[in-house]
Amino acid sequence: MSIRIATFNMENLFRRPTAFRLPEPAKREEILRDFDKLVALLDLPAYTDDDKKEIARLIKTYRAYDIDPKNPPPILINQSRPGKRSGLFETSGPANDPAVEITAGGRASWAGWAELGQEDLDLSVVRNTARVVSEVDADILLTVEVEDRLTLERFNTQVLAGALGRRPYPYNLLVDGNDARGIDIGILSRHPITSVRSHIFDTDPERPADRLFSRDCPEFEIQLDGSPLVILGNHLKSKFQDDPELRLAQAKRVADIYREAAERTPHVMVAGDLNDDPESEAVAELLDTGLRDVMSHRSYHGDPGTHGKCASPRDKLDYLLLPPPLWHQVQHVGLETRGIFADGIKSFDTVTSKLNEASDHASLYVDLDL
């Protein structure tokens, strides 16, 4: 049986944080840094006067008090009990420039959270994402940066099948992970998904109070004709506010999960966005298990990277790592780059700018004879 397995960082399907849509990288990073700072401040058990001043400044700077679907703020405070004096803050004065007063004394005195404001993606972006998925036409597709399972199902039935007229996937699964931005790891499959094991509660050996995985490392078990196939889906720590040691710790844990899964079935692979290049310590940790990168297979003749211009190994972030039993079954390896808008990339005719590209990641796929 020939089967195609792919991975694709889809950068959200229908809604994307407004900060991610800004063309200036420095401005995006500033908002994300301030978001992380605000979240950390809000989690303090007690707010000092200085804490309150900084929280109020950030709320005012980013219109975090504003609920406007047509012009969502970059950061939003979602208060689940916004009654008088029961929330985090109160506003007064003109609606377009209110004063912000922090009324909560600490984390336990109000119910709610901070989140990144989101806006609906233009239909052209969604269609271009579906076009990549359609062209790859994988039997099993690991999806990275997807909002939730019902969104994945809506994309599958309404866009892939409805708008493009392609056959939908009969199975899909996603477990919400640890990312506060709501970007998760899911899977679309033409073969039954018989089980999933989540690792969202794994802790960092160096920081026992912290969750290890930025998102998760779900173990998706797929029922094929012979031995079950286990795919370890990954989206390791990004290089934004880089923490190589955390990414290495995540990779070490993935390697352990791989070894444990390989005791149950010889068909175990690691897939997804590892957020590091082939020469990195994190990737080396995984390759030391005997796993091999499909882009090193003799059948692969495409670009060396999977992200941005895809022009060098340093542009490689996405991986399909195979164990020895599957390596010998490789028939073909390919990379679908046409959803990217970048110099040197021949894009789909419907991809005309960074604003409507499907993603800044390519979709990597492998054909196996099982």
Short mmCIF file of C-alpha atoms in Angstrom, two decimals:
data_model
loop_
_atom_site.label_atom_id
_atom_site.label_comp_id
_atom_site.label_asym_id
_atom_site.label_seq_id
_atom_site.Cartn_x
_atom_site.Cartn_y
_atom_site.Cartn_z
CA MET A 1 0.00 0.00 0.00
CA SER A 2 1.34 3.42 -0.98
CA ILE A 3 0.61 6.18 1.51
CA ARG A 4 1.50 9.89 1.53
CA ILE A 5 2.22 11.58 4.86
CA ALA A 6 2.73 15.34 5.13
CA THR A 7 3.23 18.16 7.60
CA PHE A 8 2.11 21.75 7.11
CA ASN A 9 2.31 24.78 9.40
CA MET A 10 -0.93 26.44 8.29
CA GLU A 11 -0.59 29.63 10.36
CA ASN A 12 -4.26 29.47 11.42
CA LEU A 13 -7.21 28.62 9.23
CA PHE A 14 -9.93 31.24 9.67
CA ARG A 15 -8.77 33.67 12.35
CA ARG A 16 -5.31 35.02 13.07
CA PRO A 17 -4.03 37.34 15.82
CA THR A 18 -3.94 40.89 14.49
CA ALA A 19 -0.31 41.16 15.59
CA PHE A 20 0.66 38.33 13.22
CA ARG A 21 -0.74 40.27 10.27
CA LEU A 22 1.47 43.33 10.75
CA PRO A 23 4.08 43.70 7.98
CA GLU A 24 6.82 45.04 10.30
CA PRO A 25 8.53 42.22 12.25
CA ALA A 26 9.75 44.64 14.92
CA LYS A 27 6.21 45.82 15.66
CA ARG A 28 4.93 42.22 15.84
CA GLU A 29 7.67 41.33 18.28
CA GLU A 30 6.98 44.40 20.41
CA ILE A 31 3.31 43.45 20.77
CA LEU A 32 4.13 39.84 21.61
CA ARG A 33 6.71 40.92 24.19
CA ASP A 34 4.20 43.28 25.79
CA PHE A 35 1.56 40.53 25.72
CA ASP A 36 3.89 38.15 27.57
CA LYS A 37 4.70 40.92 30.05
CA LEU A 38 1.01 41.65 30.66
CA VAL A 39 0.19 37.97 31.17
CA ALA A 40 3.02 37.66 33.70
CA LEU A 41 1.85 40.75 35.59
CA LEU A 42 -1.77 39.58 35.65
CA ASP A 43 -0.72 36.26 37.17
CA LEU A 44 0.90 37.92 40.20
CA PRO A 45 -0.88 37.04 43.48
CA ALA A 46 -0.86 40.69 44.53
CA TYR A 47 -0.50 43.85 42.43
CA THR A 48 1.74 46.63 43.73
CA ASP A 49 1.09 50.24 42.75
CA ASP A 50 3.83 49.96 40.13
CA ASP A 51 2.27 46.74 38.80
CA LYS A 52 -1.09 48.49 38.49
CA LYS A 53 0.46 51.43 36.64
CA GLU A 54 2.15 49.12 34.16
CA ILE A 55 -0.96 46.97 33.67
CA ALA A 56 -3.03 50.11 33.06
CA ARG A 57 -0.43 51.45 30.62
CA LEU A 58 -0.44 48.25 28.59
CA ILE A 59 -4.25 48.07 28.58
CA LYS A 60 -4.45 51.67 27.36
CA THR A 61 -1.64 51.31 24.82
CA TYR A 62 -3.26 48.34 23.11
CA ARG A 63 -6.95 49.27 23.59
CA ALA A 64 -7.30 46.07 25.58
CA TYR A 65 -10.61 47.37 26.92
CA ASP A 66 -12.12 47.67 23.43
CA ILE A 67 -14.52 45.06 22.01
CA ASP A 68 -14.72 45.94 18.33
CA PRO A 69 -15.11 43.05 15.85
CA LYS A 70 -14.43 45.38 12.92
CA ASN A 71 -11.22 46.74 14.43
CA PRO A 72 -10.07 44.26 17.11
CA PRO A 73 -7.33 45.49 19.44
CA PRO A 74 -3.93 43.75 19.34
CA ILE A 75 -4.45 42.64 22.96
CA LEU A 76 -7.78 42.08 24.68
CA ILE A 77 -8.69 41.62 28.35
CA ASN A 78 -11.52 39.12 28.57
CA GLN A 79 -13.33 39.56 31.88
CA SER A 80 -15.83 36.85 32.71
CA ARG A 81 -17.32 38.80 35.66
CA PRO A 82 -17.25 42.43 34.53
CA GLY A 83 -19.64 43.72 37.20
CA LYS A 84 -18.77 46.87 39.13
CA ARG A 85 -15.54 46.47 41.14
CA SER A 86 -15.46 42.73 40.34
CA GLY A 87 -13.24 42.92 37.27
CA LEU A 88 -9.61 43.80 36.64
CA PHE A 89 -10.17 47.44 35.70
CA GLU A 90 -12.68 50.20 35.07
CA THR A 91 -12.61 52.96 32.49
CA SER A 92 -13.84 56.53 32.63
CA GLY A 93 -13.85 59.53 30.34
CA PRO A 94 -14.17 59.67 26.54
CA ALA A 95 -14.69 56.34 24.79
CA ASN A 96 -11.87 56.96 22.33
CA ASP A 97 -9.34 57.83 25.04
CA PRO A 98 -10.53 56.57 28.44
CA ALA A 99 -8.65 56.58 31.69
CA VAL A 100 -7.93 53.07 33.00
CA GLU A 101 -8.05 52.27 36.72
CA ILE A 102 -6.93 48.86 37.98
CA THR A 103 -9.45 47.84 40.64
CA ALA A 104 -8.30 44.27 41.27
CA GLY A 105 -5.82 43.60 44.05
CA GLY A 106 -4.28 40.47 42.51
CA ARG A 107 -4.89 37.36 40.48
CA ALA A 108 -7.48 35.87 42.85
CA SER A 109 -9.64 39.00 42.97
CA TRP A 110 -10.92 38.91 39.39
CA ALA A 111 -11.87 36.27 36.80
CA GLY A 112 -10.59 36.56 33.26
CA TRP A 113 -7.49 36.57 31.11
CA ALA A 114 -5.52 38.41 28.44
CA GLU A 115 -5.61 37.19 24.87
CA LEU A 116 -4.33 38.39 21.53
CA GLY A 117 -7.03 40.13 19.51
CA GLN A 118 -7.96 38.19 16.39
CA GLU A 119 -9.42 39.08 13.03
CA ASP A 120 -10.98 36.93 10.34
CA LEU A 121 -8.64 35.97 7.54
CA ASP A 122 -9.52 37.07 4.04
CA LEU A 123 -11.17 34.27 2.08
CA SER A 124 -8.28 34.35 -0.41
CA VAL A 125 -5.87 33.31 2.35
CA VAL A 126 -8.13 30.43 3.40
CA ARG A 127 -8.51 29.28 -0.21
CA ASN A 128 -4.74 29.39 -0.76
CA THR A 129 -4.21 27.30 2.37
CA ALA A 130 -6.74 24.80 1.03
CA ARG A 131 -5.00 24.86 -2.33
CA VAL A 132 -1.75 23.73 -0.73
CA VAL A 133 -3.56 20.94 1.11
CA SER A 134 -5.33 19.96 -2.10
CA GLU A 135 -2.16 19.88 -4.20
CA VAL A 136 -0.27 17.80 -1.64
CA ASP A 137 -3.29 15.47 -1.30
CA ALA A 138 -1.76 13.58 1.61
CA ASP A 139 -3.42 10.51 3.08
CA ILE A 140 -2.34 11.76 6.50
CA LEU A 141 -1.62 15.45 7.12
CA LEU A 142 -0.20 16.78 10.37
CA THR A 143 -1.50 20.33 10.79
CA VAL A 144 0.43 22.90 12.83
CA GLU A 145 -1.01 26.22 14.07
CA VAL A 146 -4.69 25.38 13.85
CA GLU A 147 -7.25 27.07 16.09
CA ASP A 148 -9.25 24.05 17.30
CA ARG A 149 -10.79 20.77 16.12
CA LEU A 150 -14.10 22.24 14.99
CA THR A 151 -12.24 24.85 12.95
CA LEU A 152 -10.23 22.04 11.36
CA GLU A 153 -13.49 20.25 10.56
CA ARG A 154 -15.01 23.42 9.11
CA PHE A 155 -11.95 23.93 6.90
CA ASN A 156 -12.17 20.29 5.82
CA THR A 157 -15.86 20.30 4.86
CA GLN A 158 -16.60 23.91 3.88
CA VAL A 159 -13.38 24.96 2.16
CA LEU A 160 -11.45 21.89 1.04
CA ALA A 161 -14.55 19.95 -0.01
CA GLY A 162 -17.11 22.74 -0.45
CA ALA A 163 -15.19 25.57 -2.12
CA LEU A 164 -12.50 23.52 -3.90
CA GLY A 165 -14.54 20.42 -4.59
CA ARG A 166 -11.89 18.05 -3.25
CA ARG A 167 -12.69 14.98 -1.21
CA PRO A 168 -12.79 15.76 2.51
CA TYR A 169 -10.90 13.83 5.15
CA PRO A 170 -13.15 11.41 7.05
CA TYR A 171 -11.10 11.72 10.24
CA ASN A 172 -9.60 14.67 12.08
CA LEU A 173 -8.39 15.18 15.62
CA LEU A 174 -6.88 17.97 17.71
CA VAL A 175 -6.15 18.36 21.42
CA ASP A 176 -5.88 21.93 22.74
CA GLY A 177 -2.32 22.56 23.83
CA ASN A 178 -0.50 24.98 26.12
CA ASP A 179 -0.24 27.99 23.79
CA ALA A 180 -2.34 30.89 25.06
CA ARG A 181 -2.67 32.14 21.48
CA GLY A 182 -4.73 29.09 20.59
CA ILE A 183 -2.40 27.61 17.98
CA ASP A 184 -2.49 23.84 18.20
CA ILE A 185 -1.39 20.62 16.50
CA GLY A 186 -4.01 18.56 14.70
CA ILE A 187 -4.29 15.85 12.09
CA LEU A 188 -6.37 15.07 9.02
CA SER A 189 -6.48 11.44 7.93
CA ARG A 190 -8.07 9.12 5.38
CA HIS A 191 -7.35 6.23 7.75
CA PRO A 192 -8.97 5.72 11.16
CA ILE A 193 -7.37 7.57 14.08
CA THR A 194 -7.63 4.98 16.84
CA SER A 195 -6.08 6.87 19.75
CA VAL A 196 -4.21 9.96 20.87
CA ARG A 197 -1.87 10.47 23.82
CA SER A 198 -1.31 14.05 24.90
CA HIS A 199 1.77 15.40 26.68
CA ILE A 200 0.48 18.85 27.64
CA PHE A 201 1.10 18.10 31.32
CA ASP A 202 4.75 17.04 30.95
CA THR A 203 6.96 19.30 33.04
CA ASP A 204 10.36 20.79 32.35
CA PRO A 205 13.09 18.83 34.21
CA GLU A 206 14.97 22.09 34.88
CA ARG A 207 11.82 24.02 35.81
CA PRO A 208 9.47 21.50 37.49
CA ALA A 209 6.73 24.09 38.01
CA ASP A 210 6.51 24.81 34.26
CA ARG A 211 4.90 22.87 31.42
CA LEU A 212 7.56 21.53 29.09
CA PHE A 213 5.87 21.79 25.70
CA SER A 214 4.99 25.17 24.27
CA ARG A 215 2.10 23.45 22.51
CA ASP A 216 2.04 19.64 22.93
CA CYS A 217 3.56 16.47 21.54
CA PRO A 218 0.45 14.44 20.72
CA GLU A 219 0.89 10.79 19.79
CA PHE A 220 -1.62 10.11 17.02
CA GLU A 221 -2.14 6.39 16.33
CA ILE A 222 -3.40 5.63 12.82
CA GLN A 223 -4.82 2.26 11.88
CA LEU A 224 -3.36 0.96 8.63
CA ASP A 225 -3.60 -2.50 7.10
CA GLY A 226 -0.61 -3.79 9.05
CA SER A 227 1.12 -2.38 12.14
CA PRO A 228 -0.37 0.81 13.55
CA LEU A 229 1.41 4.02 12.60
CA VAL A 230 2.20 6.51 15.39
CA ILE A 231 2.91 10.12 14.47
CA LEU A 232 4.40 12.39 17.12
CA GLY A 233 3.19 15.88 16.21
CA ASN A 234 5.42 18.78 17.19
CA HIS A 235 5.69 22.53 17.29
CA LEU A 236 8.75 23.26 19.43
CA LYS A 237 9.61 26.58 21.06
CA SER A 238 9.88 29.33 18.45
CA LYS A 239 12.94 31.55 18.08
CA PHE A 240 10.89 34.58 19.09
CA GLN A 241 12.21 35.43 22.57
CA ASP A 242 14.49 32.50 21.90
CA ASP A 243 15.14 29.84 24.51
CA PRO A 244 17.39 27.19 22.92
CA GLU A 245 17.66 25.29 26.20
CA LEU A 246 13.90 24.91 26.39
CA ARG A 247 13.76 23.76 22.77
CA LEU A 248 16.53 21.24 23.50
CA ALA A 249 14.66 19.97 26.58
CA GLN A 250 11.54 19.57 24.45
CA ALA A 251 13.50 17.65 21.81
CA LYS A 252 14.98 15.35 24.46
CA ARG A 253 11.51 14.56 25.74
CA VAL A 254 10.26 13.92 22.18
CA ALA A 255 13.17 11.50 21.74
CA ASP A 256 12.10 9.66 24.91
CA ILE A 257 8.48 9.55 23.75
CA TYR A 258 9.65 8.17 20.42
CA ARG A 259 11.64 5.40 22.10
CA GLU A 260 8.67 4.47 24.28
CA ALA A 261 6.30 4.41 21.30
CA ALA A 262 8.76 2.33 19.26
CA GLU A 263 8.38 -0.44 21.83
CA ARG A 264 4.70 -0.68 20.85
CA THR A 265 5.09 -0.50 17.08
CA PRO A 266 8.06 -0.19 14.69
CA HIS A 267 6.18 2.45 12.67
CA VAL A 268 6.75 5.66 14.66
CA MET A 269 7.63 8.99 13.10
CA VAL A 270 8.25 12.51 14.35
CA ALA A 271 6.65 15.30 12.35
CA GLY A 272 5.97 19.02 12.49
CA ASP A 273 7.69 22.35 13.04
CA LEU A 274 10.82 21.89 15.14
CA ASN A 275 11.74 25.59 14.84
CA ASP A 276 15.42 24.81 14.36
CA ASP A 277 17.82 23.98 11.55
CA PRO A 278 19.37 20.58 10.81
CA GLU A 279 22.65 21.49 12.53
CA SER A 280 21.01 22.45 15.82
CA GLU A 281 21.37 20.59 19.10
CA ALA A 282 17.62 20.03 19.27
CA VAL A 283 17.45 18.28 15.89
CA ALA A 284 20.65 16.36 16.65
CA GLU A 285 19.02 15.00 19.80
CA LEU A 286 16.24 13.48 17.68
CA LEU A 287 18.57 12.16 14.98
CA ASP A 288 20.64 10.44 17.66
CA THR A 289 17.70 8.05 18.17
CA GLY A 290 18.21 6.66 14.66
CA LEU A 291 15.45 8.76 13.11
CA ARG A 292 16.30 10.20 9.68
CA ASP A 293 15.14 13.36 7.96
CA VAL A 294 13.24 12.64 4.73
CA MET A 295 14.85 15.66 3.05
CA SER A 296 18.17 13.79 3.27
CA HIS A 297 16.75 10.88 1.26
CA ARG A 298 18.22 10.36 -2.21
CA SER A 299 14.78 10.80 -3.78
CA TYR A 300 14.53 14.42 -2.61
CA HIS A 301 15.71 17.10 -5.07
CA GLY A 302 13.90 20.23 -3.86
CA ASP A 303 14.84 23.37 -1.97
CA PRO A 304 16.96 22.96 1.20
CA GLY A 305 14.58 24.98 3.40
CA THR A 306 10.90 24.82 4.32
CA HIS A 307 10.28 28.39 5.53
CA GLY A 308 10.47 31.86 4.01
CA LYS A 309 12.60 31.77 0.88
CA CYS A 310 13.45 28.07 1.49
CA ALA A 311 16.85 28.92 0.03
CA SER A 312 19.22 27.46 2.62
CA PRO A 313 19.33 24.82 5.36
CA ARG A 314 18.88 27.64 7.88
CA ASP A 315 15.41 28.13 6.39
CA LYS A 316 14.50 24.58 7.34
CA LEU A 317 12.09 24.35 10.28
CA ASP A 318 9.69 21.56 9.26
CA TYR A 319 10.49 17.87 9.48
CA LEU A 320 9.33 14.36 8.79
CA LEU A 321 11.67 12.03 10.69
CA LEU A 322 11.43 8.33 9.94
CA PRO A 323 12.67 5.25 11.84
CA PRO A 324 14.77 2.63 10.00
CA PRO A 325 11.79 0.34 9.19
CA LEU A 326 10.02 3.18 7.39
CA TRP A 327 13.15 4.70 5.82
CA HIS A 328 13.54 1.66 3.60
CA GLN A 329 9.95 2.12 2.37
CA VAL A 330 10.44 5.68 1.04
CA GLN A 331 9.41 6.09 -2.58
CA HIS A 332 9.41 9.87 -3.00
CA VAL A 333 9.88 13.06 -0.97
CA GLY A 334 8.48 16.44 -2.02
CA LEU A 335 8.02 20.03 -0.87
CA GLU A 336 5.04 22.20 -1.86
CA THR A 337 6.30 25.81 -1.76
CA ARG A 338 3.76 27.54 -4.00
CA GLY A 339 1.65 28.78 -1.08
CA ILE A 340 4.55 31.06 -0.02
CA PHE A 341 5.08 34.59 -1.34
CA ALA A 342 8.84 35.26 -1.29
CA ASP A 343 11.73 36.12 -3.59
CA GLY A 344 12.81 33.08 -5.57
CA ILE A 345 9.55 31.18 -4.94
CA LYS A 346 7.21 30.46 -7.87
CA SER A 347 3.89 30.95 -6.12
CA PHE A 348 0.37 29.94 -7.10
CA ASP A 349 -1.23 32.55 -9.36
CA THR A 350 -3.63 33.29 -6.51
CA VAL A 351 -0.76 34.09 -4.10
CA THR A 352 0.10 37.70 -4.93
CA SER A 353 1.47 39.16 -1.67
CA LYS A 354 2.44 38.36 1.90
CA LEU A 355 -1.10 39.29 2.90
CA ASN A 356 -2.74 36.44 0.98
CA GLU A 357 -0.05 33.76 1.06
CA ALA A 358 -1.23 30.44 2.46
CA SER A 359 1.60 30.38 4.99
CA ASP A 360 5.28 31.27 5.19
CA HIS A 361 5.93 27.53 5.57
CA ALA A 362 5.98 24.95 2.80
CA SER A 363 4.28 21.58 3.15
CA LEU A 364 6.70 18.67 3.32
CA TYR A 365 5.54 15.19 2.28
CA VAL A 366 6.80 11.64 1.85
CA ASP A 367 5.39 8.69 -0.07
CA LEU A 368 5.85 5.32 1.65
CA ASP A 369 5.25 1.79 0.40
CA LEU A 370 3.78 0.01 3.41
#
